[in-house]
Backbone as JSON Lines, residues from 0, in Angstrom:
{"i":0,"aa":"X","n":[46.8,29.9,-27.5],"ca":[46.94,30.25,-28.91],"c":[45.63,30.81,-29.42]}
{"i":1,"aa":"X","n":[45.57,31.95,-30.08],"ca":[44.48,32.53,-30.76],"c":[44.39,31.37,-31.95]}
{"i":2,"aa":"X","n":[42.59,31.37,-32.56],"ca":[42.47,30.81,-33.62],"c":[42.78,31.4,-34.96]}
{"i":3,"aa":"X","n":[43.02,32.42,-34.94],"ca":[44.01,33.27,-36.45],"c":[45.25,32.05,-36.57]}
{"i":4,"aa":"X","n":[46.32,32.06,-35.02],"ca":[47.39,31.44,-35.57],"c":[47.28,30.38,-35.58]}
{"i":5,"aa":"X","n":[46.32,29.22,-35.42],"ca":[46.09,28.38,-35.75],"c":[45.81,28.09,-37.36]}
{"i":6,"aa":"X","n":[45.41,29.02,-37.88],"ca":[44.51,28.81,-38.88],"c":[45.8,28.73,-40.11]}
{"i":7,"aa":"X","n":[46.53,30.1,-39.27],"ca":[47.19,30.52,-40.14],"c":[48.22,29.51,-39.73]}
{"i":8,"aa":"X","n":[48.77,28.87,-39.11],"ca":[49.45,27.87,-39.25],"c":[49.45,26.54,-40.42]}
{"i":9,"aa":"X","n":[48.4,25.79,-39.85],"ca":[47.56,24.86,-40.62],"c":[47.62,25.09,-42.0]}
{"i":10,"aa":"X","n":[47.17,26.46,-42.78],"ca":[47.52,27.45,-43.82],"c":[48.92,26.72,-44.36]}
{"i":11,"aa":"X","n":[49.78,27.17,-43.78],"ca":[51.37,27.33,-44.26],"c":[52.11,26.21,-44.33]}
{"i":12,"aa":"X","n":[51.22,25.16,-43.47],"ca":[51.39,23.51,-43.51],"c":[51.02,23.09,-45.0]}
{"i":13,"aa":"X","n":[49.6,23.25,-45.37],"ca":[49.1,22.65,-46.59],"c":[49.77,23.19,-47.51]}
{"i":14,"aa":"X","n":[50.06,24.67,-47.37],"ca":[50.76,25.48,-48.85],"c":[52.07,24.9,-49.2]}
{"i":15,"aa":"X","n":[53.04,24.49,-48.19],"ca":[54.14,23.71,-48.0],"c":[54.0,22.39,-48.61]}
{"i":16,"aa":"X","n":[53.08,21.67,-48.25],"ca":[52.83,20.51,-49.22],"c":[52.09,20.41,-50.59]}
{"i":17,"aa":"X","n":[51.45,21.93,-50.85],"ca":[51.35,22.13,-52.45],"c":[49.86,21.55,-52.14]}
{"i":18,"aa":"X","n":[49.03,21.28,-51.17],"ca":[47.29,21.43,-51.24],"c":[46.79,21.93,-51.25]}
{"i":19,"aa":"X","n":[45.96,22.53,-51.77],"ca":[45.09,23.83,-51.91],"c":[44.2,23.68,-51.09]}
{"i":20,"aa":"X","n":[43.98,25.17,-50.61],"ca":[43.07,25.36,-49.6],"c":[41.07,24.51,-49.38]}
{"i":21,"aa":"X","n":[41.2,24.89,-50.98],"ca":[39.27,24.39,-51.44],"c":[39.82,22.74,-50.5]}
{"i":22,"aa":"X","n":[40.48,22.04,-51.16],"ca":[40.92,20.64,-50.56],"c":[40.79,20.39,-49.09]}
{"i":23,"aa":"X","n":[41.8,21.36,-48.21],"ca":[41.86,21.35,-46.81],"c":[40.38,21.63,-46.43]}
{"i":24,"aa":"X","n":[39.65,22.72,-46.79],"ca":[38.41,23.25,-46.08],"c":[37.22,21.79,-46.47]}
{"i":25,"aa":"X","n":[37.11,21.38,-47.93],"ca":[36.33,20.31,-47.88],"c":[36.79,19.38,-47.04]}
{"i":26,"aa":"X","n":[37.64,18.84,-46.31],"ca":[37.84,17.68,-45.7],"c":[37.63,17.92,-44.22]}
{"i":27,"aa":"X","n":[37.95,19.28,-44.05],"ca":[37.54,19.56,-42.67],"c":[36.06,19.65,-42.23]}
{"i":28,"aa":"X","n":[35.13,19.97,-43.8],"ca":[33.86,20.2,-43.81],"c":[33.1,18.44,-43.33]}
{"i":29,"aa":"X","n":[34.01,17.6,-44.4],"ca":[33.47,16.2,-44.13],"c":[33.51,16.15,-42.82]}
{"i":30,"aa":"X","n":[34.95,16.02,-42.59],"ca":[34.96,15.55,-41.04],"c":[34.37,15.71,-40.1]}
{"i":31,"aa":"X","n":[33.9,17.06,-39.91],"ca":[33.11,17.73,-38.55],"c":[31.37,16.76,-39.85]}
{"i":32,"aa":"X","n":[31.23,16.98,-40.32],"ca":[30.2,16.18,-40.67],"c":[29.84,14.72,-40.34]}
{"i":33,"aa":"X","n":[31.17,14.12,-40.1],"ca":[30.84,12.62,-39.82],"c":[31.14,12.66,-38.23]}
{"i":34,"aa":"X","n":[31.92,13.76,-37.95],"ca":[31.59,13.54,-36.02],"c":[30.58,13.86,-35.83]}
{"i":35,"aa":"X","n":[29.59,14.94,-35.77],"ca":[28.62,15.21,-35.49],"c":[27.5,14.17,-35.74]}
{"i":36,"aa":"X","n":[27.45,13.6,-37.15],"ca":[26.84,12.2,-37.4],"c":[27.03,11.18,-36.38]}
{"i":37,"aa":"X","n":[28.21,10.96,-36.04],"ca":[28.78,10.02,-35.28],"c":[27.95,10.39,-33.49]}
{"i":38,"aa":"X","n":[27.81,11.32,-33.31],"ca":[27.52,11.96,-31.78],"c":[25.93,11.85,-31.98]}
{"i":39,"aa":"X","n":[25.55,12.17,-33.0],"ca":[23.78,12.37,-33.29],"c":[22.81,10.85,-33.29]}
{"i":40,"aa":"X","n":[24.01,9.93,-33.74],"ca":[23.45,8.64,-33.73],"c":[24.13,7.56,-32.69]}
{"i":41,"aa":"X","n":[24.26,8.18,-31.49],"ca":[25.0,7.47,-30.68],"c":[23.44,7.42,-29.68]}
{"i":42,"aa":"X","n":[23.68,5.84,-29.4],"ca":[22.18,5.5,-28.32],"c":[22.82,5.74,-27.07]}
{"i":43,"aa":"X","n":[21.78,5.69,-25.68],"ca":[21.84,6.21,-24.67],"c":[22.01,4.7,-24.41]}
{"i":44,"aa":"X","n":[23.37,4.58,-23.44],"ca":[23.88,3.7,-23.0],"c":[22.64,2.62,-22.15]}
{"i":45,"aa":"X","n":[22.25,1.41,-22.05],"ca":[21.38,0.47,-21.65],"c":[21.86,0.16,-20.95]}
{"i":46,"aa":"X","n":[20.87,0.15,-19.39],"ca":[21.89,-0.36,-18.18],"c":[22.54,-1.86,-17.81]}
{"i":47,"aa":"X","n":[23.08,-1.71,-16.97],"ca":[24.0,-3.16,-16.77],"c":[23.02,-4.1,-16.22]}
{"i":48,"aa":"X","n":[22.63,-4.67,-16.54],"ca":[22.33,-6.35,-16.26],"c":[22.65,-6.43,-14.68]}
{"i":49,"aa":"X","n":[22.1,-6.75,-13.51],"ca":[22.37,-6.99,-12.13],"c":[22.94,-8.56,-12.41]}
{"i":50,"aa":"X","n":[23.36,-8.61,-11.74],"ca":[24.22,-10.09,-11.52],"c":[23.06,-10.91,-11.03]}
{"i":51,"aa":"X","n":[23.29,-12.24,-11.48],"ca":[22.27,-13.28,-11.32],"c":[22.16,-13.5,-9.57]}
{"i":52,"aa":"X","n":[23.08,-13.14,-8.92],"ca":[23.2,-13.82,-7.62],"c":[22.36,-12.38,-6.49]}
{"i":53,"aa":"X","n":[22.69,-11.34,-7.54],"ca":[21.75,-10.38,-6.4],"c":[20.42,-10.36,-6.61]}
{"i":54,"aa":"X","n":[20.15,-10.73,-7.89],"ca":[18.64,-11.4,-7.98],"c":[18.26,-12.02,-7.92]}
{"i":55,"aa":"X","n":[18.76,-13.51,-7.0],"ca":[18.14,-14.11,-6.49],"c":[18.26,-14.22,-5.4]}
{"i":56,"aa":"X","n":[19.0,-13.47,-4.76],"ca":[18.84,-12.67,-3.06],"c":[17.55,-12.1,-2.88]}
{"i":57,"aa":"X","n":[17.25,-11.04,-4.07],"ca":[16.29,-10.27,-3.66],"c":[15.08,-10.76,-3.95]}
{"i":58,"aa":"X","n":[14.82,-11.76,-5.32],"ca":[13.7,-12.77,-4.95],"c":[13.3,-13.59,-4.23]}
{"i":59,"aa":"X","n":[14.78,-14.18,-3.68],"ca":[14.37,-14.87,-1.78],"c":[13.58,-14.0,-1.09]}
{"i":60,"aa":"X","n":[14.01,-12.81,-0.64],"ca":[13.89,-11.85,-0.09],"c":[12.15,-11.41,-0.35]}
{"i":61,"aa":"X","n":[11.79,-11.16,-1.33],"ca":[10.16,-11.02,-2.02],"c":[9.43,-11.89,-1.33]}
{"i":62,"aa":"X","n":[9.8,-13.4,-1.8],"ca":[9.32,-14.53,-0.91],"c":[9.34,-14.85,0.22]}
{"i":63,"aa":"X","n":[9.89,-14.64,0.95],"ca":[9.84,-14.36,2.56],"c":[8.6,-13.64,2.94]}
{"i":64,"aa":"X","n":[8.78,-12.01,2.3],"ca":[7.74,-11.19,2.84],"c":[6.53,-12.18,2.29]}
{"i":65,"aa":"X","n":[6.23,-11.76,0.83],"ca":[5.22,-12.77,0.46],"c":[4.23,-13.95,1.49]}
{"i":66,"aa":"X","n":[5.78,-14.69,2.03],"ca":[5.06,-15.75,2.52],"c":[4.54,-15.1,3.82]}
{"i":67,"aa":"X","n":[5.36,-14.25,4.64],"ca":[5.32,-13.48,5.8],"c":[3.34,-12.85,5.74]}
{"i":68,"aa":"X","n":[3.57,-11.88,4.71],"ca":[2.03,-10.95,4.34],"c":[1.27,-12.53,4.41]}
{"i":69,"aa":"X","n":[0.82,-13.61,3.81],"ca":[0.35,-14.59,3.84],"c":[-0.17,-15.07,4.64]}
{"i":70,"aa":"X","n":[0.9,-15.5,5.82],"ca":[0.95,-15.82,7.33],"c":[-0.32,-14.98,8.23]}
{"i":71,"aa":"X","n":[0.01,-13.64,8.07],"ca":[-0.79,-12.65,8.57],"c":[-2.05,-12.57,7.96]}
{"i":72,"aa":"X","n":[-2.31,-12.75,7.08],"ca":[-3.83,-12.62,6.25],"c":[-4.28,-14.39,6.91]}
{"i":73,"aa":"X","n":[-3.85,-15.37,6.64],"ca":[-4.31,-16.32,7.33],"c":[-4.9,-16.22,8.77]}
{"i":74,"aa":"X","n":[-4.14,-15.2,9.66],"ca":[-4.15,-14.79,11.43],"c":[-5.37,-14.12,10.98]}
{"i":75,"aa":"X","n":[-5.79,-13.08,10.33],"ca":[-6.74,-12.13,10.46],"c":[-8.09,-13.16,10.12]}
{"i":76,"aa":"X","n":[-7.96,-13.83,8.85],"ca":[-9.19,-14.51,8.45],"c":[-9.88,-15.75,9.56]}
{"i":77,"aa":"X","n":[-8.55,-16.12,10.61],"ca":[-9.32,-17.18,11.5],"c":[-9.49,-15.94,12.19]}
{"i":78,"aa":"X","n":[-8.94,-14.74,12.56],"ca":[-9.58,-13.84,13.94],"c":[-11.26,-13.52,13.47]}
{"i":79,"aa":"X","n":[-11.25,-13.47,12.27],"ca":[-12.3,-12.84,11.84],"c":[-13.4,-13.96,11.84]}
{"i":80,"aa":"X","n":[-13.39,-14.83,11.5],"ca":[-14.2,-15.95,11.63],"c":[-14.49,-16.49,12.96]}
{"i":81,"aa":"X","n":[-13.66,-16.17,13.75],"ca":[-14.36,-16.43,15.66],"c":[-14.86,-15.34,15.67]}
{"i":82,"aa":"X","n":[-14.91,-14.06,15.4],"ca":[-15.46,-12.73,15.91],"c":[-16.75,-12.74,14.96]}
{"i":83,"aa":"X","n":[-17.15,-13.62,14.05],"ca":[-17.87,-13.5,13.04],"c":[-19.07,-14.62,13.86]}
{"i":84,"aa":"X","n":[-18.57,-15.86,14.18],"ca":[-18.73,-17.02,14.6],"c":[-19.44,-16.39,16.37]}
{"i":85,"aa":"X","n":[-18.91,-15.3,16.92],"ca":[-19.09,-15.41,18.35],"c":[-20.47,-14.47,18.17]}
{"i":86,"aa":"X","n":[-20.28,-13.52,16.85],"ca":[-21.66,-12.07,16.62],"c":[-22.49,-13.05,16.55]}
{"i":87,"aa":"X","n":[-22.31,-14.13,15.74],"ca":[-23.58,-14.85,15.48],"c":[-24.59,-15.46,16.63]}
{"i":88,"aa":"X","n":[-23.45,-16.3,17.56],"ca":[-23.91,-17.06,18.76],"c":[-24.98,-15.32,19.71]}
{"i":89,"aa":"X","n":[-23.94,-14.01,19.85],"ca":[-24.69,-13.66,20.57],"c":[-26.22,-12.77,19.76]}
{"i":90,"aa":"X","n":[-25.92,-12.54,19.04],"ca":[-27.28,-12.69,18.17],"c":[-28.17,-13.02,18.15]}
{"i":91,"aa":"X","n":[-28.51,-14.73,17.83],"ca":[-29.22,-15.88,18.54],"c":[-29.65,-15.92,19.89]}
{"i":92,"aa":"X","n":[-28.66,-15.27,20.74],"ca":[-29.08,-15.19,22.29],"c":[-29.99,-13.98,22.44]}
{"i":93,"aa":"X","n":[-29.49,-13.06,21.92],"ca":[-30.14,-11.92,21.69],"c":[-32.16,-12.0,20.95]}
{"i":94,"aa":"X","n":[-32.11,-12.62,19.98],"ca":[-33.49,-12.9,19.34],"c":[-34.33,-13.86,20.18]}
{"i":95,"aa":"X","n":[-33.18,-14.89,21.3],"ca":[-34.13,-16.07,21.88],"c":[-34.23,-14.85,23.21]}
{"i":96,"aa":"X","n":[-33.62,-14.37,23.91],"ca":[-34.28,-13.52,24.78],"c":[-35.34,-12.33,24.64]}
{"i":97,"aa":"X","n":[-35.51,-11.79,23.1],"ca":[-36.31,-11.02,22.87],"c":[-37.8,-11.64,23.12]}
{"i":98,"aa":"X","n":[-37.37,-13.03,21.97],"ca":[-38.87,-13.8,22.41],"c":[-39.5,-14.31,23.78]}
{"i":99,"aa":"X","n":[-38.45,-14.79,24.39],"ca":[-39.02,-14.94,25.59],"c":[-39.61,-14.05,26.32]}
{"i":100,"aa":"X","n":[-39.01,-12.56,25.91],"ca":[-39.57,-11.79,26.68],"c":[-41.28,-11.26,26.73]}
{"i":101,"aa":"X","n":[-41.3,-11.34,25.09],"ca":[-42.19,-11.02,24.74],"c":[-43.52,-12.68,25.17]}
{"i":102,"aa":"X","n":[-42.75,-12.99,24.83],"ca":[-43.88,-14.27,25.41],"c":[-44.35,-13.87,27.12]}
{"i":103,"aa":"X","n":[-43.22,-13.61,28.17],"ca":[-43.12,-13.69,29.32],"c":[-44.58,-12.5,29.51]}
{"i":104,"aa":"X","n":[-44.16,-11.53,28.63],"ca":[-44.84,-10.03,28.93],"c":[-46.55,-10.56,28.6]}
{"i":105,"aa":"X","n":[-46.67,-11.45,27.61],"ca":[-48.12,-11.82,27.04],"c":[-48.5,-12.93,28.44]}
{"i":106,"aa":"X","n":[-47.65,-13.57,28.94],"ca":[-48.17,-14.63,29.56],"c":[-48.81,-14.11,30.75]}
{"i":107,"aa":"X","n":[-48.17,-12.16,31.41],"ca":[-48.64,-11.81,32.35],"c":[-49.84,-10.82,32.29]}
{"i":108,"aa":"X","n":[-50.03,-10.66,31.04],"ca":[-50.49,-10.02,30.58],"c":[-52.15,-10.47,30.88]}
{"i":109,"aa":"X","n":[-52.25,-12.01,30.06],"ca":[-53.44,-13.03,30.03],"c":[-53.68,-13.38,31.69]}
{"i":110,"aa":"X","n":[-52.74,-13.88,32.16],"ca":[-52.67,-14.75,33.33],"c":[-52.85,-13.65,34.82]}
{"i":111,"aa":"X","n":[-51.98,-12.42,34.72],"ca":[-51.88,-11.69,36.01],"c":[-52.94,-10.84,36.21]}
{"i":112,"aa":"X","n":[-53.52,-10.38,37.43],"ca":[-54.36,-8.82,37.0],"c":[-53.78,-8.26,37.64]}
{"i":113,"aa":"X","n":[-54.74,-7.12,37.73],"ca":[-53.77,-5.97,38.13],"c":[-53.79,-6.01,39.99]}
{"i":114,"aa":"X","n":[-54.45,-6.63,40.44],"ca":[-54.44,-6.51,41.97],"c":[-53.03,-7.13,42.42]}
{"i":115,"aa":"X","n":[-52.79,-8.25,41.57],"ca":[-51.47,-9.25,41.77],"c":[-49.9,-8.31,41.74]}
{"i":116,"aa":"X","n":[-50.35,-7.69,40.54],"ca":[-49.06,-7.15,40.43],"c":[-49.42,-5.65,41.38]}
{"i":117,"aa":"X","n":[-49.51,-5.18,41.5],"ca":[-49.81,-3.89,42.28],"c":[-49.65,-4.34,43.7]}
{"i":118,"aa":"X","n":[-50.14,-5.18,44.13],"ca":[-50.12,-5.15,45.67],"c":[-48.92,-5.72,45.96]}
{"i":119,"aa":"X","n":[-48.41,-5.97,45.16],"ca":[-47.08,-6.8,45.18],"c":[-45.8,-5.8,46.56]}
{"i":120,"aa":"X","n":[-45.32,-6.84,47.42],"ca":[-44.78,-5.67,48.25],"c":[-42.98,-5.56,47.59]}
{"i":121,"aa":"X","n":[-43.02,-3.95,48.05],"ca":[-41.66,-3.21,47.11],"c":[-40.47,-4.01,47.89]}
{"i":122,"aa":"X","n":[-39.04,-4.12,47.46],"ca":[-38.16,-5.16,47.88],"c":[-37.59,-4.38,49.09]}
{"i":123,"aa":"X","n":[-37.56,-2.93,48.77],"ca":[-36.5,-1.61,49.12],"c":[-38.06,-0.79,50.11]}
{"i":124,"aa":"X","n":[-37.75,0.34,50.8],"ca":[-38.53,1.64,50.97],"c":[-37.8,2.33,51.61]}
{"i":125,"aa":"X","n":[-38.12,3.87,51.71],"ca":[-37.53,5.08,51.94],"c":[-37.49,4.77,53.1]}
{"i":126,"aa":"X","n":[-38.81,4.05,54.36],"ca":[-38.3,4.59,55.75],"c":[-36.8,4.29,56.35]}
{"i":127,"aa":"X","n":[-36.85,2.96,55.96],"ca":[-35.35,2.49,56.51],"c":[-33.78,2.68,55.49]}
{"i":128,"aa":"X","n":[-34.24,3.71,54.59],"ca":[-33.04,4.37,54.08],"c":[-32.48,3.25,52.89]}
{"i":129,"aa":"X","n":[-33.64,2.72,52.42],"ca":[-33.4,2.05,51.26],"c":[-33.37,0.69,51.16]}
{"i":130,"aa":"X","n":[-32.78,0.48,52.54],"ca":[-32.09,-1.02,52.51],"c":[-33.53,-2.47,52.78]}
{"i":131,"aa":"X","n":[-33.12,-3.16,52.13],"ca":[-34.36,-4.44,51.95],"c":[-34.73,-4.53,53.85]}
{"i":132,"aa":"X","n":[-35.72,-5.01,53.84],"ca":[-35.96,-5.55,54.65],"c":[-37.58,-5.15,55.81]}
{"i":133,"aa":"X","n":[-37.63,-4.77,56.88],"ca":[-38.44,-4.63,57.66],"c":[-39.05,-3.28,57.03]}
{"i":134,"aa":"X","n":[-40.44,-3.02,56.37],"ca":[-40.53,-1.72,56.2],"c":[-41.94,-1.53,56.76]}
């Protein structure tokens, strides 16, 4: 249907019941006024509420990992504390052999001369192809 014969329908309806047109057009004016009102002040639907039972699935679920991540940070902090615990020990070994050395080096230093250490015979020599023994 074209909107002429609509119009003009609608028209021949009201004239039939003796309403005048100014009448029909103001009410049609309200109307589309209070739908449009009606559409302009309509809120954006707020979502549904999850059911109590899938949220507390999925907060079990949180807590698990939770406790899980936990578990693992506990594993790392004792790994880290023997590896922390073992740098230290060799450390200590490390500073008590420095000193000794240095003591060892002063003690030959004072105590040895040089004839002692020099004439000293070599463990190895070239004639017999390296190997210890008769040279």
């Amino acid at each position: 249907m074209d909107l002429n014969m609509i119009f003009n329908s609608t028209k021949k309806l009201f004239l039939m019941r003796n309403i005048s047109l100014d009448f029909f057009f103001t009410l049609l004016f309200l109307f589309s006024i209070l739908f449009s009102v009606n559409f302009t002040k309509k809120q954006p639907s707020k979502p549904k509420p999850k059911p109590t039972k899938e949220l507390e699935r999925e907060l079990e679920h949180c807590k698990a990992d939770n406790r899980h991540l936990h578990e693992k940070i506990q594993e790392k902090r004792e790994e880290n504390d023997e590896l922390i615990s073992r740098n230290n020990k060799l450390t200590l070994l490390y500073q008590t052999c420095r000193k000794n050395r240095t003591r060892l080096e002063d003690y030959v230093k004072k105590n040895c001369t040089k004839e002692t250490t020099t004439t000293q015979r070599p463990t190895t020599t070239k004639r017999n192809g390296g190997k210890p023994g008769k040279g």
